[in-house]
Amino acid sequence: MHKEYQALNIKLLSLSLIVLLSACGASQPPPYQKDRAPEDRNQYSGAEGLTQQQKDQTYLMNKELSDKCTEAKIDLAIAETDKNSSEIKKQNALISSTCI
């Protein structure tokens, strides 16, 4: 009788652990918001989420530089049309620092 009781306890303990571990896995949030663009993500979780957050930050920094570069090129064209030498100098400096 004692061995049957022990076997039943082991089975119950095993079943409890399986249920507990399943519940833990089900309650974890996704690593990041895959359905959103990098600009719109604001929740990251776990190692995969941190990796994606770093990728998103790199992407956003590169995009910002690219946008500044494009804007400087447009402003340079306008300055050249207006023959504004100080603005040309300024835009060339911006292009040198933002265009990769």
mmCIF file of N, CA and C in Angstrom, residues 40-99:
data_model
loop_
_atom_site.group_PDB
_atom_site.id
_atom_site.type_symbol
_atom_site.label_atom_id
_atom_site.label_comp_id
_atom_site.label_asym_id
_atom_site.label_seq_id
_atom_site.Cartn_x
_atom_site.Cartn_y
_atom_site.Cartn_z
ATOM 1 N N ASP A 40 7.664 51.848 -34.691
ATOM 2 C CA ASP A 40 6.473 51.735 -33.848
ATOM 3 C C ASP A 40 6.592 50.703 -32.732
ATOM 4 N N ARG A 41 7.697 49.988 -32.668
ATOM 5 C CA ARG A 41 7.873 48.982 -31.616
ATOM 6 C C ARG A 41 8.277 49.663 -30.316
ATOM 7 N N ASN A 42 7.677 49.202 -29.212
ATOM 8 C CA ASN A 42 8.044 49.769 -27.909
ATOM 9 C C ASN A 42 8.099 48.719 -26.813
ATOM 10 N N GLN A 43 7.925 47.449 -27.173
ATOM 11 C CA GLN A 43 7.988 46.379 -26.176
ATOM 12 C C GLN A 43 8.920 45.278 -26.670
ATOM 13 N N TYR A 44 9.899 44.966 -25.853
ATOM 14 C CA TYR A 44 10.857 43.918 -26.165
ATOM 15 C C TYR A 44 10.980 43.024 -24.942
ATOM 16 N N SER A 45 11.165 41.707 -25.162
ATOM 17 C CA SER A 45 11.226 40.777 -24.041
ATOM 18 C C SER A 45 12.238 39.671 -24.320
ATOM 19 N N GLY A 46 13.034 39.349 -23.338
ATOM 20 C CA GLY A 46 13.970 38.240 -23.446
ATOM 21 C C GLY A 46 15.143 38.547 -24.357
ATOM 22 N N ALA A 47 15.961 37.521 -24.577
ATOM 23 C CA ALA A 47 17.179 37.673 -25.377
ATOM 24 C C ALA A 47 16.862 38.026 -26.827
ATOM 25 N N GLU A 48 15.869 37.360 -27.401
ATOM 26 C CA GLU A 48 15.504 37.652 -28.791
ATOM 27 C C GLU A 48 14.984 39.089 -28.917
ATOM 28 N N GLY A 49 14.232 39.525 -27.936
ATOM 29 C CA GLY A 49 13.726 40.894 -27.943
ATOM 30 C C GLY A 49 14.840 41.922 -27.847
ATOM 31 N N LEU A 50 15.830 41.651 -26.999
ATOM 32 C CA LEU A 50 16.959 42.579 -26.871
ATOM 33 C C LEU A 50 17.773 42.642 -28.157
ATOM 34 N N THR A 51 17.943 41.491 -28.799
ATOM 35 C CA THR A 51 18.652 41.457 -30.074
ATOM 36 C C THR A 51 17.913 42.288 -31.111
ATOM 37 N N GLN A 52 16.590 42.129 -31.164
ATOM 38 C CA GLN A 52 15.789 42.893 -32.119
ATOM 39 C C GLN A 52 15.805 44.377 -31.784
ATOM 40 N N GLN A 53 15.811 44.705 -30.501
ATOM 41 C CA GLN A 53 15.855 46.107 -30.095
ATOM 42 C C GLN A 53 17.139 46.766 -30.596
ATOM 43 N N GLN A 54 18.258 46.053 -30.494
ATOM 44 C CA GLN A 54 19.524 46.591 -30.990
ATOM 45 C C GLN A 54 19.473 46.777 -32.504
ATOM 46 N N LYS A 55 18.893 45.801 -33.212
ATOM 47 C CA LYS A 55 18.756 45.921 -34.667
ATOM 48 C C LYS A 55 17.876 47.119 -35.022
ATOM 49 N N ASP A 56 16.776 47.272 -34.287
ATOM 50 C CA ASP A 56 15.866 48.392 -34.544
ATOM 51 C C ASP A 56 16.556 49.730 -34.301
ATOM 52 N N GLN A 57 17.329 49.827 -33.211
ATOM 53 C CA GLN A 57 18.029 51.083 -32.911
ATOM 54 C C GLN A 57 19.049 51.415 -33.995
ATOM 55 N N THR A 58 19.755 50.406 -34.474
ATOM 56 C CA THR A 58 20.724 50.614 -35.555
ATOM 57 C C THR A 58 20.004 51.081 -36.813
ATOM 58 N N TYR A 59 18.895 50.420 -37.128
ATOM 59 C CA TYR A 59 18.106 50.807 -38.304
ATOM 60 C C TYR A 59 17.633 52.255 -38.183
ATOM 61 N N LEU A 60 17.121 52.615 -37.023
ATOM 62 C CA LEU A 60 16.589 53.972 -36.823
ATOM 63 C C LEU A 60 17.693 55.035 -36.912
ATOM 64 N N MET A 61 18.867 54.726 -36.365
ATOM 65 C CA MET A 61 19.982 55.676 -36.460
ATOM 66 C C MET A 61 20.415 55.851 -37.915
ATOM 67 N N ASN A 62 20.505 54.739 -38.652
ATOM 68 C CA ASN A 62 20.889 54.814 -40.062
ATOM 69 C C ASN A 62 19.842 55.566 -40.876
ATOM 70 N N LYS A 63 18.576 55.344 -40.563
ATOM 71 C CA LYS A 63 17.493 56.034 -41.267
ATOM 72 C C LYS A 63 17.554 57.535 -40.999
ATOM 73 N N GLU A 64 17.824 57.902 -39.761
ATOM 74 C CA GLU A 64 17.928 59.322 -39.425
ATOM 75 C C GLU A 64 19.076 59.981 -40.197
ATOM 76 N N LEU A 65 20.213 59.292 -40.250
ATOM 77 C CA LEU A 65 21.347 59.836 -41.014
ATOM 78 C C LEU A 65 21.004 59.951 -42.493
ATOM 79 N N SER A 66 20.352 58.945 -43.020
ATOM 80 C CA SER A 66 19.969 58.952 -44.432
ATOM 81 C C SER A 66 19.006 60.096 -44.735
ATOM 82 N N ASP A 67 18.047 60.305 -43.838
ATOM 83 C CA ASP A 67 17.093 61.409 -44.018
ATOM 84 C C ASP A 67 17.799 62.766 -43.970
ATOM 85 N N LYS A 68 18.745 62.924 -43.033
ATOM 86 C CA LYS A 68 19.500 64.177 -42.934
ATOM 87 C C LYS A 68 20.353 64.397 -44.181
ATOM 88 N N CYS A 69 20.930 63.313 -44.684
ATOM 89 C CA CYS A 69 21.752 63.391 -45.888
ATOM 90 C C CYS A 69 20.905 63.844 -47.070
ATOM 91 N N THR A 70 19.749 63.224 -47.241
ATOM 92 C CA THR A 70 18.857 63.592 -48.347
ATOM 93 C C THR A 70 18.422 65.048 -48.239
ATOM 94 N N GLU A 71 18.067 65.468 -47.039
ATOM 95 C CA GLU A 71 17.647 66.853 -46.818
ATOM 96 C C GLU A 71 18.786 67.825 -47.139
ATOM 97 N N ALA A 72 20.008 67.472 -46.733
ATOM 98 C CA ALA A 72 21.161 68.338 -47.005
ATOM 99 C C ALA A 72 21.436 68.444 -48.501
ATOM 100 N N LYS A 73 21.252 67.344 -49.233
ATOM 101 C CA LYS A 73 21.467 67.380 -50.684
ATOM 102 C C LYS A 73 20.439 68.282 -51.375
ATOM 103 N N ILE A 74 19.208 68.196 -50.897
ATOM 104 C CA ILE A 74 18.158 69.064 -51.459
ATOM 105 C C ILE A 74 18.472 70.529 -51.150
ATOM 106 N N ASP A 75 18.838 70.790 -49.891
ATOM 107 C CA ASP A 75 19.173 72.168 -49.496
ATOM 108 C C ASP A 75 20.395 72.679 -50.247
ATOM 109 N N LEU A 76 21.344 71.785 -50.550
ATOM 110 C CA LEU A 76 22.527 72.176 -51.325
ATOM 111 C C LEU A 76 22.112 72.592 -52.733
ATOM 112 N N ALA A 77 21.226 71.822 -53.341
ATOM 113 C CA ALA A 77 20.773 72.163 -54.695
ATOM 114 C C ALA A 77 20.087 73.530 -54.706
ATOM 115 N N ILE A 78 19.290 73.793 -53.677
ATOM 116 C CA ILE A 78 18.620 75.101 -53.575
ATOM 117 C C ILE A 78 19.652 76.206 -53.382
ATOM 118 N N ALA A 79 20.646 75.970 -52.520
ATOM 119 C CA ALA A 79 21.690 76.972 -52.265
ATOM 120 C C ALA A 79 22.501 77.245 -53.520
ATOM 121 N N GLU A 80 22.776 76.197 -54.298
ATOM 122 C CA GLU A 80 23.525 76.387 -55.546
ATOM 123 C C GLU A 80 22.708 77.185 -56.552
ATOM 124 N N THR A 81 21.405 76.927 -56.596
ATOM 125 C CA THR A 81 20.527 77.683 -57.486
ATOM 126 C C THR A 81 20.513 79.159 -57.094
ATOM 127 N N ASP A 82 20.472 79.394 -55.778
ATOM 128 C CA ASP A 82 20.448 80.776 -55.263
ATOM 129 C C ASP A 82 21.850 81.406 -55.209
ATOM 130 N N LYS A 83 22.878 80.614 -55.520
ATOM 131 C CA LYS A 83 24.276 81.069 -55.463
ATOM 132 C C LYS A 83 24.627 81.610 -54.068
ATOM 133 N N ASN A 84 24.137 80.906 -53.052
ATOM 134 C CA ASN A 84 24.361 81.282 -51.649
ATOM 135 C C ASN A 84 25.573 80.506 -51.135
ATOM 136 N N SER A 85 26.739 81.129 -51.179
ATOM 137 C CA SER A 85 27.985 80.421 -50.863
ATOM 138 C C SER A 85 28.065 79.954 -49.407
ATOM 139 N N SER A 86 27.545 80.733 -48.473
ATOM 140 C CA SER A 86 27.617 80.293 -47.077
ATOM 141 C C SER A 86 26.718 79.076 -46.843
ATOM 142 N N GLU A 87 25.572 79.071 -47.498
ATOM 143 C CA GLU A 87 24.662 77.921 -47.366
ATOM 144 C C GLU A 87 25.246 76.695 -48.076
ATOM 145 N N ILE A 88 25.909 76.899 -49.191
ATOM 146 C CA ILE A 88 26.566 75.797 -49.907
ATOM 147 C C ILE A 88 27.615 75.152 -49.005
ATOM 148 N N LYS A 89 28.409 76.003 -48.349
ATOM 149 C CA LYS A 89 29.444 75.510 -47.435
ATOM 150 C C LYS A 89 28.816 74.697 -46.293
ATOM 151 N N LYS A 90 27.735 75.236 -45.731
ATOM 152 C CA LYS A 90 27.041 74.576 -44.617
ATOM 153 C C LYS A 90 26.485 73.210 -45.044
ATOM 154 N N GLN A 91 25.846 73.183 -46.210
ATOM 155 C CA GLN A 91 25.237 71.929 -46.677
ATOM 156 C C GLN A 91 26.303 70.892 -47.058
ATOM 157 N N ASN A 92 27.419 71.342 -47.623
ATOM 158 C CA ASN A 92 28.512 70.420 -47.933
ATOM 159 C C ASN A 92 29.077 69.785 -46.647
ATOM 160 N N ALA A 93 29.155 70.583 -45.594
ATOM 161 C CA ALA A 93 29.621 70.052 -44.303
ATOM 162 C C ALA A 93 28.635 69.009 -43.773
ATOM 163 N N LEU A 94 27.345 69.310 -43.868
ATOM 164 C CA LEU A 94 26.330 68.350 -43.430
ATOM 165 C C LEU A 94 26.382 67.069 -44.247
ATOM 166 N N ILE A 95 26.569 67.203 -45.549
ATOM 167 C CA ILE A 95 26.665 66.027 -46.424
ATOM 168 C C ILE A 95 27.878 65.182 -46.040
ATOM 169 N N SER A 96 28.974 65.826 -45.731
ATOM 170 C CA SER A 96 30.192 65.101 -45.343
ATOM 171 C C SER A 96 29.988 64.314 -44.040
ATOM 172 N N SER A 97 29.177 64.876 -43.150
ATOM 173 C CA SER A 97 29.009 64.204 -41.847
ATOM 174 C C SER A 97 27.842 63.230 -41.793
ATOM 175 N N THR A 98 26.893 63.338 -42.734
ATOM 176 C CA THR A 98 25.716 62.467 -42.638
ATOM 177 C C THR A 98 25.622 61.419 -43.745
ATOM 178 N N CYS A 99 26.201 61.684 -44.888
ATOM 179 C CA CYS A 99 26.107 60.731 -45.996
ATOM 180 C C CYS A 99 27.209 59.682 -45.866
#
